[in-house]
Amino acid sequence: SYSLETAAFRSCDSMYVFTFADGSPITTIPQECFYYCLCLQKLALPDAVQTVENGAFGYCRALTEISFGTALTSLPDDYYLFSHCDKLQKITLPGVNYPFVREIWIPDNAVYYVHPDLLDMYRTNNFTKNRRAIAIGQLMDFAVTTSAGSQLQAMIEGKGDPNNLTKLTVTGPINGTDIDYIHGSLPNLQYLDLSAARIVEGGEAYHRWSVNSSGNASIVSTYSDVTKTENNVVGNHMFRNMPMLKNIQLPQGVTAIGD
């Protein structure tokens, strides 16, 4: 049989790359296997891996992506499985088994990419419902054209699940109602192109948003934290606290940018 032993690569703190051979028969990633591999950036585990033990990836400070195999049946009862993996953004779980036996800590902007048949499970189970989950192969890129403010929600939801939307391009007017919708209903939005959009007055006053401990947006609910849109103005706090957003293109006609 083939196996790795406890702490097999612990403290290989100059190792940038680790690759398993195609068809590797390894079935278990043992305790602290990659612990303190400070420079390891990406890791793809073999399809044969069924279980992972405590502390396997702790202090992999440079790790941005990890992919588990299709045979994974369980992750450990280890809240800190990814302790100090502060750069982790993408966790791919392609198997048909839901592997969580408890909630685990991951950075606020990390996303689970999961088998489409298990998406509802990830979004409703107590162990993962407070984390973002996207179905593998179902990322979406929408372009919509509005003729007036307050149309964005209907146009986006007419195209598909807004939870899977990662890139949005808007042409035409948007108002405060639309700004609140972008904040509250597009949790995985990474690219927002408003270069051909136009901010207009009207609609509901938009809120100043905060991000909770699970990385989800919520309204700061005081009177002073709502703002009405003005024509061609990026208002105060308009795009505040969008932790997944990597790129935004503002409308070409903007004349002022607020606080």
Short mmCIF file of C-alpha atoms in Angstrom, two decimals, residues 83-222:
data_model
loop_
_atom_site.label_atom_id
_atom_site.label_comp_id
_atom_site.label_asym_id
_atom_site.label_seq_id
_atom_site.Cartn_x
_atom_site.Cartn_y
_atom_site.Cartn_z
CA SER A 83 -5.34 28.14 10.16
CA HIS A 84 -3.41 31.22 8.99
CA CYS A 85 -4.10 30.46 5.31
CA ASP A 86 -5.11 34.09 4.97
CA LYS A 87 -4.64 34.25 1.17
CA LEU A 88 -6.87 31.26 0.43
CA GLN A 89 -9.46 32.20 -2.20
CA LYS A 90 -10.60 29.02 -3.94
CA ILE A 91 -11.50 25.62 -2.46
CA THR A 92 -12.67 23.11 -5.07
CA LEU A 93 -14.75 20.15 -3.91
CA PRO A 94 -15.87 18.18 -6.99
CA GLY A 95 -17.05 15.02 -5.21
CA VAL A 96 -20.63 13.88 -4.73
CA ASN A 97 -20.18 13.44 -0.96
CA TYR A 98 -20.69 16.36 1.44
CA PRO A 99 -17.45 16.10 3.48
CA PHE A 100 -18.02 18.53 6.36
CA VAL A 101 -18.53 17.28 9.90
CA ARG A 102 -18.35 20.80 11.32
CA GLU A 103 -17.85 24.39 10.20
CA ILE A 104 -14.23 25.28 9.49
CA TRP A 105 -12.50 28.63 9.37
CA ILE A 106 -11.69 30.10 5.95
CA PRO A 107 -10.91 33.72 4.97
CA ASP A 108 -13.90 35.97 4.31
CA ASN A 109 -13.29 36.16 0.56
CA ALA A 110 -12.72 32.43 0.02
CA VAL A 111 -15.26 30.51 -2.09
CA TYR A 112 -16.25 26.85 -2.19
CA TYR A 113 -16.54 25.54 -5.78
CA VAL A 114 -18.72 22.46 -5.46
CA HIS A 115 -20.44 19.71 -7.41
CA PRO A 116 -23.66 21.18 -8.91
CA ASP A 117 -25.81 18.46 -7.30
CA LEU A 118 -24.62 19.54 -3.84
CA LEU A 119 -24.95 23.30 -4.24
CA ASP A 120 -28.17 23.52 -2.23
CA MET A 121 -26.59 21.40 0.51
CA TYR A 122 -23.63 23.76 0.80
CA ARG A 123 -25.91 26.78 0.91
CA THR A 124 -28.26 25.41 3.57
CA ASN A 125 -26.19 23.12 5.80
CA ASN A 126 -25.14 24.74 9.09
CA PHE A 127 -21.48 23.91 8.44
CA THR A 128 -21.25 25.88 5.18
CA LYS A 129 -24.32 28.09 4.83
CA ASN A 130 -22.43 31.17 6.04
CA ARG A 131 -19.78 30.75 3.34
CA ARG A 132 -19.94 31.42 -0.36
CA ALA A 133 -20.51 28.45 -2.67
CA ILE A 134 -20.60 28.31 -6.47
CA ALA A 135 -21.44 25.29 -8.61
CA ILE A 136 -18.49 24.07 -10.67
CA GLY A 137 -19.01 25.00 -14.31
CA GLN A 138 -21.85 27.42 -13.55
CA LEU A 139 -20.04 30.72 -13.14
CA MET A 140 -21.88 33.45 -14.97
CA ASP A 141 -21.02 36.62 -16.84
CA PHE A 142 -24.02 38.84 -17.53
CA ALA A 143 -24.43 41.94 -19.67
CA VAL A 144 -27.68 43.86 -19.20
CA THR A 145 -29.10 47.03 -20.68
CA THR A 146 -31.55 49.11 -18.66
CA SER A 147 -33.88 51.84 -19.88
CA ALA A 148 -34.56 53.24 -16.39
CA GLY A 149 -33.45 52.82 -12.80
CA SER A 150 -34.73 49.97 -10.59
CA GLN A 151 -34.65 47.41 -13.43
CA LEU A 152 -31.44 45.59 -12.51
CA GLN A 153 -32.91 42.88 -10.28
CA ALA A 154 -35.52 41.72 -12.79
CA MET A 155 -33.01 41.67 -15.63
CA ILE A 156 -30.37 39.69 -13.73
CA GLU A 157 -32.76 37.17 -12.20
CA GLY A 158 -34.34 36.65 -15.60
CA LYS A 159 -30.98 35.31 -16.74
CA GLY A 160 -30.14 32.95 -13.87
CA ASP A 161 -29.11 32.53 -10.24
CA PRO A 162 -27.55 35.81 -9.01
CA ASN A 163 -25.46 33.83 -6.49
CA ASN A 164 -23.40 32.44 -9.38
CA LEU A 165 -22.80 35.83 -11.00
CA THR A 166 -19.11 36.77 -11.02
CA LYS A 167 -19.03 39.47 -13.71
CA LEU A 168 -21.67 42.09 -14.49
CA THR A 169 -21.67 44.66 -17.28
CA VAL A 170 -24.42 47.30 -17.16
CA THR A 171 -25.44 49.68 -19.92
CA GLY A 172 -28.01 52.36 -19.11
CA PRO A 173 -29.31 54.08 -15.97
CA ILE A 174 -29.05 52.70 -12.41
CA ASN A 175 -30.31 54.25 -9.18
CA GLY A 176 -30.27 53.64 -5.44
CA THR A 177 -32.47 50.55 -5.67
CA ASP A 178 -29.97 49.02 -8.08
CA ILE A 179 -26.99 49.91 -5.89
CA ASP A 180 -28.57 48.13 -2.91
CA TYR A 181 -29.32 45.10 -5.09
CA ILE A 182 -25.70 44.87 -6.24
CA HIS A 183 -24.57 44.89 -2.61
CA GLY A 184 -27.13 42.56 -1.11
CA SER A 185 -27.87 39.99 -3.80
CA LEU A 186 -24.64 39.43 -5.75
CA PRO A 187 -22.35 37.90 -3.09
CA ASN A 188 -19.80 36.47 -5.55
CA LEU A 189 -19.46 39.48 -7.84
CA GLN A 190 -15.80 40.01 -8.76
CA TYR A 191 -15.93 42.27 -11.84
CA LEU A 192 -18.34 45.19 -12.22
CA ASP A 193 -18.27 47.14 -15.47
CA LEU A 194 -20.35 50.33 -15.27
CA SER A 195 -18.40 52.19 -17.93
CA ALA A 196 -21.51 52.40 -20.15
CA ALA A 197 -23.92 52.83 -17.22
CA ARG A 198 -25.27 56.12 -15.86
CA ILE A 199 -25.99 56.82 -12.20
CA VAL A 200 -29.30 58.65 -11.90
CA GLU A 201 -31.37 60.07 -9.06
CA GLY A 202 -34.41 58.14 -7.91
CA GLY A 203 -35.37 54.76 -6.54
CA GLU A 204 -34.88 53.84 -2.91
CA ALA A 205 -32.13 55.49 -0.90
CA TYR A 206 -29.19 53.10 -0.85
CA HIS A 207 -27.59 51.97 2.41
CA ARG A 208 -24.08 51.95 3.74
CA TRP A 209 -23.11 48.30 3.89
CA SER A 210 -20.94 46.35 6.31
CA VAL A 211 -19.49 42.82 6.16
CA ASN A 212 -20.14 40.34 8.95
CA SER A 213 -17.74 37.75 10.36
CA SER A 214 -18.74 35.26 7.66
CA GLY A 215 -17.93 37.70 4.86
CA ASN A 216 -21.56 38.39 3.97
CA ALA A 217 -22.89 41.88 3.37
CA SER A 218 -25.43 43.44 5.73
CA ILE A 219 -27.02 46.85 6.02
CA VAL A 220 -25.79 49.33 8.60
CA SER A 221 -29.28 50.25 9.75
CA THR A 222 -29.23 53.83 10.94
#
